[in-house]
C-alpha cells in the first residue's frame, strides 16, 4: 500500500509541497516526469496541471488533496493539529498561498526571472517592479504570524509551512529577493529553521 506515485516537475513549488509531505511522513514514493498536454497525464489530472498522484488504484489531483490524503492515509507525525481551530488555521494558509502568495511571489516575480518574457527575452521589469510592493506586504503579514514560532500554526511544522516555504526558497534566490526579505527577520528565522530539515534538503529543486 506504500506504492505512491507523484506526477510533476521537481522545480514546481506545489510538487515540492507534496514531496515534502511524503518526506515528513516517511512515505515511500516515486516522482515521475509529465507532459502536461499528454492524454495519459489528463487521465490523472483532468485539468492538465500538477501535481497528481496515484496510490494503488486511487488517483488524486491538486496539492491540497494529495497532502491531506498523505497525512491521513499513512503513519507518521501528523501534519495538521488535532484541534478544530488549528486545523482551520492550516486551511487558511493553504488558501492564502493558492489565492494570494503564489500570484504575486511566483507568477509576478519568481517566474519572470525563470522564464523571461520581456523585451529581448529578458525579465519583464515592469511586471516585477509592480509586484515588489505587494510581495513586501505579504512578507510583512507572514512576518507578523511568525513572531511566536518559526512555524505558522502551533509549535510544530504543518502543511501550512509546506505550502509557503517553497515560494520563499525561490524568492530569496532571485535578483533582489534577499533585499526584499531582509526587513522580515521572523520570516528569515523560519527559513533557516527549515532549510536544514531533511524534507527540505531531500526535495531541493534543481536551480
PDB file of C-alpha atoms in Angstrom:
ATOM      1  CA  UNK A   1       0.000   0.000   0.000  1.00  0.00           C
ATOM      2  CA  UNK A   2       3.037   2.319   0.056  1.00  0.00           C
ATOM      3  CA  UNK A   3       3.491   2.486  -3.723  1.00  0.00           C
ATOM      4  CA  UNK A   4       2.679   6.166  -4.079  1.00  0.00           C
ATOM      5  CA  UNK A   5       3.499   7.876  -7.372  1.00  0.00           C
ATOM      6  CA  UNK A   6       3.655  11.646  -7.716  1.00  0.00           C
ATOM      7  CA  UNK A   7       3.472  13.158 -11.187  1.00  0.00           C
ATOM      8  CA  UNK A   8       5.129  16.502 -11.822  1.00  0.00           C
ATOM      9  CA  UNK A   9       8.240  18.597 -12.276  1.00  0.00           C
ATOM     10  CA  UNK A  10      10.582  18.838  -9.247  1.00  0.00           C
ATOM     11  CA  UNK A  11      11.011  22.565  -9.923  1.00  0.00           C
ATOM     12  CA  UNK A  12       7.335  23.235  -9.186  1.00  0.00           C
ATOM     13  CA  UNK A  13       6.654  24.673  -5.720  1.00  0.00           C
ATOM     14  CA  UNK A  14       3.417  22.698  -5.488  1.00  0.00           C
ATOM     15  CA  UNK A  15       5.123  19.446  -6.465  1.00  0.00           C
ATOM     16  CA  UNK A  16       7.734  20.168  -3.813  1.00  0.00           C
ATOM     17  CA  UNK A  17       4.992  20.689  -1.226  1.00  0.00           C
ATOM     18  CA  UNK A  18       3.560  17.248  -1.979  1.00  0.00           C
ATOM     19  CA  UNK A  19       7.016  15.690  -1.876  1.00  0.00           C
ATOM     20  CA  UNK A  20       7.816  17.347   1.448  1.00  0.00           C
ATOM     21  CA  UNK A  21       4.595  15.958   2.904  1.00  0.00           C
ATOM     22  CA  UNK A  22       5.694  12.470   1.873  1.00  0.00           C
ATOM     23  CA  UNK A  23       9.167  13.024   3.317  1.00  0.00           C
ATOM     24  CA  UNK A  24       7.791  14.314   6.621  1.00  0.00           C
ATOM     25  CA  UNK A  25       5.501  11.287   6.931  1.00  0.00           C
ATOM     26  CA  UNK A  26       8.221   8.832   5.893  1.00  0.00           C
ATOM     27  CA  UNK A  27       6.172   7.666   2.903  1.00  0.00           C
ATOM     28  CA  UNK A  28       7.930   5.781   0.102  1.00  0.00           C
ATOM     29  CA  UNK A  29       7.095   7.493  -3.168  1.00  0.00           C
ATOM     30  CA  UNK A  30       8.409   7.984  -6.672  1.00  0.00           C
ATOM     31  CA  UNK A  31       8.306  11.130  -8.777  1.00  0.00           C
ATOM     32  CA  UNK A  32       7.504  10.755 -12.453  1.00  0.00           C
ATOM     33  CA  UNK A  33       8.002  13.468 -15.050  1.00  0.00           C
ATOM     34  CA  UNK A  34       4.946  14.537 -17.008  1.00  0.00           C
ATOM     35  CA  UNK A  35       3.919  16.030 -20.309  1.00  0.00           C
ATOM     36  CA  UNK A  36       1.052  18.231 -19.167  1.00  0.00           C
ATOM     37  CA  UNK A  37      -0.632  18.104 -22.576  1.00  0.00           C
ATOM     38  CA  UNK A  38      -0.407  14.344 -22.992  1.00  0.00           C
ATOM     39  CA  UNK A  39      -3.657  12.326 -22.879  1.00  0.00           C
ATOM     40  CA  UNK A  40      -2.023   9.952 -20.368  1.00  0.00           C
ATOM     41  CA  UNK A  41      -1.485  12.826 -17.927  1.00  0.00           C
ATOM     42  CA  UNK A  42      -5.043  14.060 -18.430  1.00  0.00           C
ATOM     43  CA  UNK A  43      -6.190  10.747 -17.079  1.00  0.00           C
ATOM     44  CA  UNK A  44      -4.624  11.543 -13.706  1.00  0.00           C
ATOM     45  CA  UNK A  45      -5.100  15.331 -13.794  1.00  0.00           C
ATOM     46  CA  UNK A  46      -8.062  16.274 -16.000  1.00  0.00           C
ATOM     47  CA  UNK A  47      -7.082  19.960 -15.934  1.00  0.00           C
ATOM     48  CA  UNK A  48      -3.575  19.222 -17.214  1.00  0.00           C
ATOM     49  CA  UNK A  49      -1.728  20.679 -14.237  1.00  0.00           C
ATOM     50  CA  UNK A  50       0.491  19.260 -11.468  1.00  0.00           C
ATOM     51  CA  UNK A  51       0.974  17.551  -9.168  1.00  0.00           C
ATOM     52  CA  UNK A  52      -1.188  14.490  -9.462  1.00  0.00           C
ATOM     53  CA  UNK A  53      -0.837  11.259  -7.529  1.00  0.00           C
ATOM     54  CA  UNK A  54      -1.644   7.577  -7.781  1.00  0.00           C
ATOM     55  CA  UNK A  55      -1.722   5.206  -4.832  1.00  0.00           C
ATOM     56  CA  UNK A  56      -2.588   1.657  -5.884  1.00  0.00           C
ATOM     57  CA  UNK A  57      -5.899   2.274  -7.722  1.00  0.00           C
ATOM     58  CA  UNK A  58      -6.599   5.688  -6.186  1.00  0.00           C
ATOM     59  CA  UNK A  59      -5.958   8.808  -8.252  1.00  0.00           C
ATOM     60  CA  UNK A  60      -5.850  12.340  -6.873  1.00  0.00           C
ATOM     61  CA  UNK A  61      -5.037  15.729  -8.320  1.00  0.00           C
ATOM     62  CA  UNK A  62      -4.300  19.092  -6.683  1.00  0.00           C
ATOM     63  CA  UNK A  63      -1.702  19.638  -3.989  1.00  0.00           C
ATOM     64  CA  UNK A  64      -4.004  20.139  -1.024  1.00  0.00           C
ATOM     65  CA  UNK A  65      -5.964  16.961  -1.723  1.00  0.00           C
ATOM     66  CA  UNK A  66      -2.769  14.946  -2.132  1.00  0.00           C
ATOM     67  CA  UNK A  67      -1.245  16.328   1.065  1.00  0.00           C
ATOM     68  CA  UNK A  68      -4.379  15.692   3.096  1.00  0.00           C
ATOM     69  CA  UNK A  69      -4.515  12.141   1.804  1.00  0.00           C
ATOM     70  CA  UNK A  70      -0.854  11.513   2.614  1.00  0.00           C
ATOM     71  CA  UNK A  71      -1.372  12.919   6.105  1.00  0.00           C
ATOM     72  CA  UNK A  72      -4.393  10.742   6.862  1.00  0.00           C
ATOM     73  CA  UNK A  73      -3.643   7.540   4.942  1.00  0.00           C
ATOM     74  CA  UNK A  74      -0.137   6.914   6.249  1.00  0.00           C
ATOM     75  CA  UNK A  75       1.548   6.592   9.616  1.00  0.00           C
ATOM     76  CA  UNK A  76       3.998   9.215  10.764  1.00  0.00           C
ATOM     77  CA  UNK A  77       3.868  12.569  12.519  1.00  0.00           C
ATOM     78  CA  UNK A  78       0.637  14.469  11.833  1.00  0.00           C
ATOM     79  CA  UNK A  79       0.886  17.442   9.517  1.00  0.00           C
ATOM     80  CA  UNK A  80      -2.187  19.184  10.947  1.00  0.00           C
ATOM     81  CA  UNK A  81      -3.119  19.994  14.542  1.00  0.00           C
ATOM     82  CA  UNK A  82      -5.721  17.898  16.319  1.00  0.00           C
ATOM     83  CA  UNK A  83      -7.893  20.827  17.424  1.00  0.00           C
ATOM     84  CA  UNK A  84     -10.508  22.426  15.184  1.00  0.00           C
ATOM     85  CA  UNK A  85      -9.031  25.929  15.335  1.00  0.00           C
ATOM     86  CA  UNK A  86      -5.534  24.715  14.492  1.00  0.00           C
ATOM     87  CA  UNK A  87      -6.794  22.701  11.534  1.00  0.00           C
ATOM     88  CA  UNK A  88      -8.775  25.703  10.310  1.00  0.00           C
ATOM     89  CA  UNK A  89      -5.641  27.848  10.517  1.00  0.00           C
ATOM     90  CA  UNK A  90      -3.755  25.367   8.350  1.00  0.00           C
ATOM     91  CA  UNK A  91      -6.532  25.535   5.741  1.00  0.00           C
ATOM     92  CA  UNK A  92      -6.408  29.323   5.983  1.00  0.00           C
ATOM     93  CA  UNK A  93      -2.712  29.370   4.995  1.00  0.00           C
ATOM     94  CA  UNK A  94      -3.169  26.828   2.223  1.00  0.00           C
ATOM     95  CA  UNK A  95      -5.894  29.022   0.730  1.00  0.00           C
ATOM     96  CA  UNK A  96      -3.811  32.162   1.205  1.00  0.00           C
ATOM     97  CA  UNK A  97      -0.903  30.556  -0.633  1.00  0.00           C
ATOM     98  CA  UNK A  98      -3.040  29.447  -3.560  1.00  0.00           C
ATOM     99  CA  UNK A  99      -5.120  32.627  -3.801  1.00  0.00           C
ATOM    100  CA  UNK A 100      -2.609  35.371  -2.943  1.00  0.00           C
ATOM    101  CA  UNK A 101       1.022  34.414  -2.342  1.00  0.00           C
ATOM    102  CA  UNK A 102       1.520  32.312  -5.468  1.00  0.00           C
ATOM    103  CA  UNK A 103       0.148  35.009  -7.776  1.00  0.00           C
ATOM    104  CA  UNK A 104       2.499  37.725  -6.518  1.00  0.00           C
ATOM    105  CA  UNK A 105       5.596  35.795  -5.439  1.00  0.00           C
ATOM    106  CA  UNK A 106       5.639  33.144  -8.157  1.00  0.00           C
ATOM    107  CA  UNK A 107       3.814  34.403 -11.233  1.00  0.00           C
ATOM    108  CA  UNK A 108       4.647  38.080 -11.000  1.00  0.00           C
ATOM    109  CA  UNK A 109       8.151  37.874  -9.507  1.00  0.00           C
ATOM    110  CA  UNK A 110       9.957  34.498  -9.497  1.00  0.00           C
ATOM    111  CA  UNK A 111       8.729  33.205 -12.848  1.00  0.00           C
ATOM    112  CA  UNK A 112       9.535  36.499 -14.542  1.00  0.00           C
ATOM    113  CA  UNK A 113      13.211  35.678 -13.925  1.00  0.00           C
ATOM    114  CA  UNK A 114      12.952  31.933 -14.542  1.00  0.00           C
ATOM    115  CA  UNK A 115      11.012  32.258 -17.813  1.00  0.00           C
ATOM    116  CA  UNK A 116      11.786  35.800 -19.055  1.00  0.00           C
ATOM    117  CA  UNK A 117       9.020  37.231 -21.215  1.00  0.00           C
ATOM    118  CA  UNK A 118      10.083  40.862 -21.518  1.00  0.00           C
ATOM    119  CA  UNK A 119      11.615  42.686 -24.490  1.00  0.00           C
ATOM    120  CA  UNK A 120      14.602  40.886 -25.951  1.00  0.00           C
ATOM    121  CA  UNK A 121      13.905  37.754 -23.933  1.00  0.00           C
ATOM    122  CA  UNK A 122      14.787  39.495 -20.687  1.00  0.00           C
ATOM    123  CA  UNK A 123      12.764  39.616 -17.451  1.00  0.00           C
ATOM    124  CA  UNK A 124       9.788  41.954 -17.672  1.00  0.00           C
ATOM    125  CA  UNK A 125      10.919  44.503 -15.126  1.00  0.00           C
ATOM    126  CA  UNK A 126       7.633  46.398 -15.326  1.00  0.00           C
ATOM    127  CA  UNK A 127       5.790  43.348 -14.004  1.00  0.00           C
ATOM    128  CA  UNK A 128       8.496  42.642 -11.403  1.00  0.00           C
ATOM    129  CA  UNK A 129       8.638  46.228 -10.145  1.00  0.00           C
ATOM    130  CA  UNK A 130       4.848  46.359  -9.899  1.00  0.00           C
ATOM    131  CA  UNK A 131       4.869  43.168  -7.808  1.00  0.00           C
ATOM    132  CA  UNK A 132       7.545  44.262  -5.311  1.00  0.00           C
ATOM    133  CA  UNK A 133       5.216  46.293  -3.132  1.00  0.00           C
ATOM    134  CA  UNK A 134       2.619  43.536  -2.856  1.00  0.00           C
ATOM    135  CA  UNK A 135       5.282  40.898  -2.197  1.00  0.00           C
ATOM    136  CA  UNK A 136       6.669  43.094   0.596  1.00  0.00           C
ATOM    137  CA  UNK A 137       3.165  43.473   2.057  1.00  0.00           C
ATOM    138  CA  UNK A 138       2.705  39.690   2.006  1.00  0.00           C
ATOM    139  CA  UNK A 139       6.086  39.155   3.663  1.00  0.00           C
ATOM    140  CA  UNK A 140       5.053  41.590   6.397  1.00  0.00           C
ATOM    141  CA  UNK A 141       1.907  39.514   7.012  1.00  0.00           C
ATOM    142  CA  UNK A 142       3.967  36.317   7.222  1.00  0.00           C
ATOM    143  CA  UNK A 143       6.495  38.019   9.494  1.00  0.00           C
ATOM    144  CA  UNK A 144       3.741  39.033  11.897  1.00  0.00           C
ATOM    145  CA  UNK A 145       2.409  35.491  12.113  1.00  0.00           C
ATOM    146  CA  UNK A 146       5.884  34.002  12.571  1.00  0.00           C
ATOM    147  CA  UNK A 147       6.820  36.138  15.585  1.00  0.00           C
ATOM    148  CA  UNK A 148       5.871  33.494  18.127  1.00  0.00           C
ATOM    149  CA  UNK A 149       7.495  30.477  16.472  1.00  0.00           C
ATOM    150  CA  UNK A 150       9.230  29.528  13.219  1.00  0.00           C
ATOM    151  CA  UNK A 151       6.054  27.671  12.177  1.00  0.00           C
ATOM    152  CA  UNK A 152       2.849  29.299  11.003  1.00  0.00           C
ATOM    153  CA  UNK A 153       0.479  27.196  13.124  1.00  0.00           C
ATOM    154  CA  UNK A 154       1.376  25.910  16.585  1.00  0.00           C
ATOM    155  CA  UNK A 155       4.792  24.731  17.705  1.00  0.00           C
ATOM    156  CA  UNK A 156       5.334  22.063  15.050  1.00  0.00           C
ATOM    157  CA  UNK A 157       5.637  22.050  11.288  1.00  0.00           C
ATOM    158  CA  UNK A 158       2.313  21.680   9.466  1.00  0.00           C
ATOM    159  CA  UNK A 159       1.032  21.666   5.910  1.00  0.00           C
ATOM    160  CA  UNK A 160       0.829  25.465   6.182  1.00  0.00           C
ATOM    161  CA  UNK A 161       4.631  25.672   6.236  1.00  0.00           C
ATOM    162  CA  UNK A 162       4.952  23.146   3.428  1.00  0.00           C
ATOM    163  CA  UNK A 163       2.849  25.348   1.159  1.00  0.00           C
ATOM    164  CA  UNK A 164       4.532  28.667   1.962  1.00  0.00           C
ATOM    165  CA  UNK A 165       8.220  27.785   2.211  1.00  0.00           C
ATOM    166  CA  UNK A 166       8.849  26.515  -1.323  1.00  0.00           C
ATOM    167  CA  UNK A 167       7.903  30.008  -2.501  1.00  0.00           C
ATOM    168  CA  UNK A 168      10.261  31.669  -0.033  1.00  0.00           C
ATOM    169  CA  UNK A 169      13.049  29.277  -1.086  1.00  0.00           C
ATOM    170  CA  UNK A 170      12.894  30.644  -4.628  1.00  0.00           C
ATOM    171  CA  UNK A 171      12.170  34.237  -3.680  1.00  0.00           C
ATOM    172  CA  UNK A 172      15.364  34.714  -1.668  1.00  0.00           C
ATOM    173  CA  UNK A 173      17.410  33.346  -4.581  1.00  0.00           C
ATOM    174  CA  UNK A 174      16.001  35.714  -7.204  1.00  0.00           C
ATOM    175  CA  UNK A 175      17.645  39.048  -8.072  1.00  0.00           C
ATOM    176  CA  UNK A 176      16.522  41.487  -5.395  1.00  0.00           C
ATOM    177  CA  UNK A 177      14.998  38.708  -3.312  1.00  0.00           C
ATOM    178  CA  UNK A 178      17.486  38.946  -0.465  1.00  0.00           C
ATOM    179  CA  UNK A 179      16.820  42.671  -0.196  1.00  0.00           C
ATOM    180  CA  UNK A 180      13.068  42.076  -0.190  1.00  0.00           C
ATOM    181  CA  UNK A 181      13.345  39.582   2.673  1.00  0.00           C
ATOM    182  CA  UNK A 182      15.931  41.462   4.730  1.00  0.00           C
ATOM    183  CA  UNK A 183      13.452  43.535   6.785  1.00  0.00           C
ATOM    184  CA  UNK A 184      11.499  40.444   7.834  1.00  0.00           C
ATOM    185  CA  UNK A 185      13.605  38.746  10.480  1.00  0.00           C
ATOM    186  CA  UNK A 186      10.965  36.267  11.591  1.00  0.00           C
ATOM    187  CA  UNK A 187      10.494  35.051   8.010  1.00  0.00           C
ATOM    188  CA  UNK A 188      14.266  34.625   7.698  1.00  0.00           C
ATOM    189  CA  UNK A 189      14.366  32.738  11.004  1.00  0.00           C
ATOM    190  CA  UNK A 190      11.665  30.406   9.733  1.00  0.00           C
ATOM    191  CA  UNK A 191      13.583  29.825   6.504  1.00  0.00           C
ATOM    192  CA  UNK A 192      16.737  28.995   8.459  1.00  0.00           C
ATOM    193  CA  UNK A 193      14.749  26.567  10.631  1.00  0.00           C
ATOM    194  CA  UNK A 194      13.504  24.651   7.607  1.00  0.00           C
ATOM    195  CA  UNK A 195      16.467  24.805   5.249  1.00  0.00           C
ATOM    196  CA  UNK A 196      18.360  22.031   7.065  1.00  0.00           C
ATOM    197  CA  UNK A 197      15.286  19.895   7.688  1.00  0.00           C
ATOM    198  CA  UNK A 198      15.552  16.540   5.931  1.00  0.00           C
ATOM    199  CA  UNK A 199      12.372  17.012   3.913  1.00  0.00           C
ATOM    200  CA  UNK A 200      13.580  20.407   2.713  1.00  0.00           C
ATOM    201  CA  UNK A 201      17.014  19.138   1.708  1.00  0.00           C
ATOM    202  CA  UNK A 202      15.716  15.968   0.031  1.00  0.00           C
ATOM    203  CA  UNK A 203      13.326  17.920  -2.201  1.00  0.00           C
ATOM    204  CA  UNK A 204      15.547  20.871  -3.142  1.00  0.00           C
ATOM    205  CA  UNK A 205      14.772  21.661  -6.797  1.00  0.00           C
ATOM    206  CA  UNK A 206      17.461  21.991  -9.461  1.00  0.00           C
ATOM    207  CA  UNK A 207      18.233  25.701  -9.900  1.00  0.00           C
TER     208      UNK A 207
END
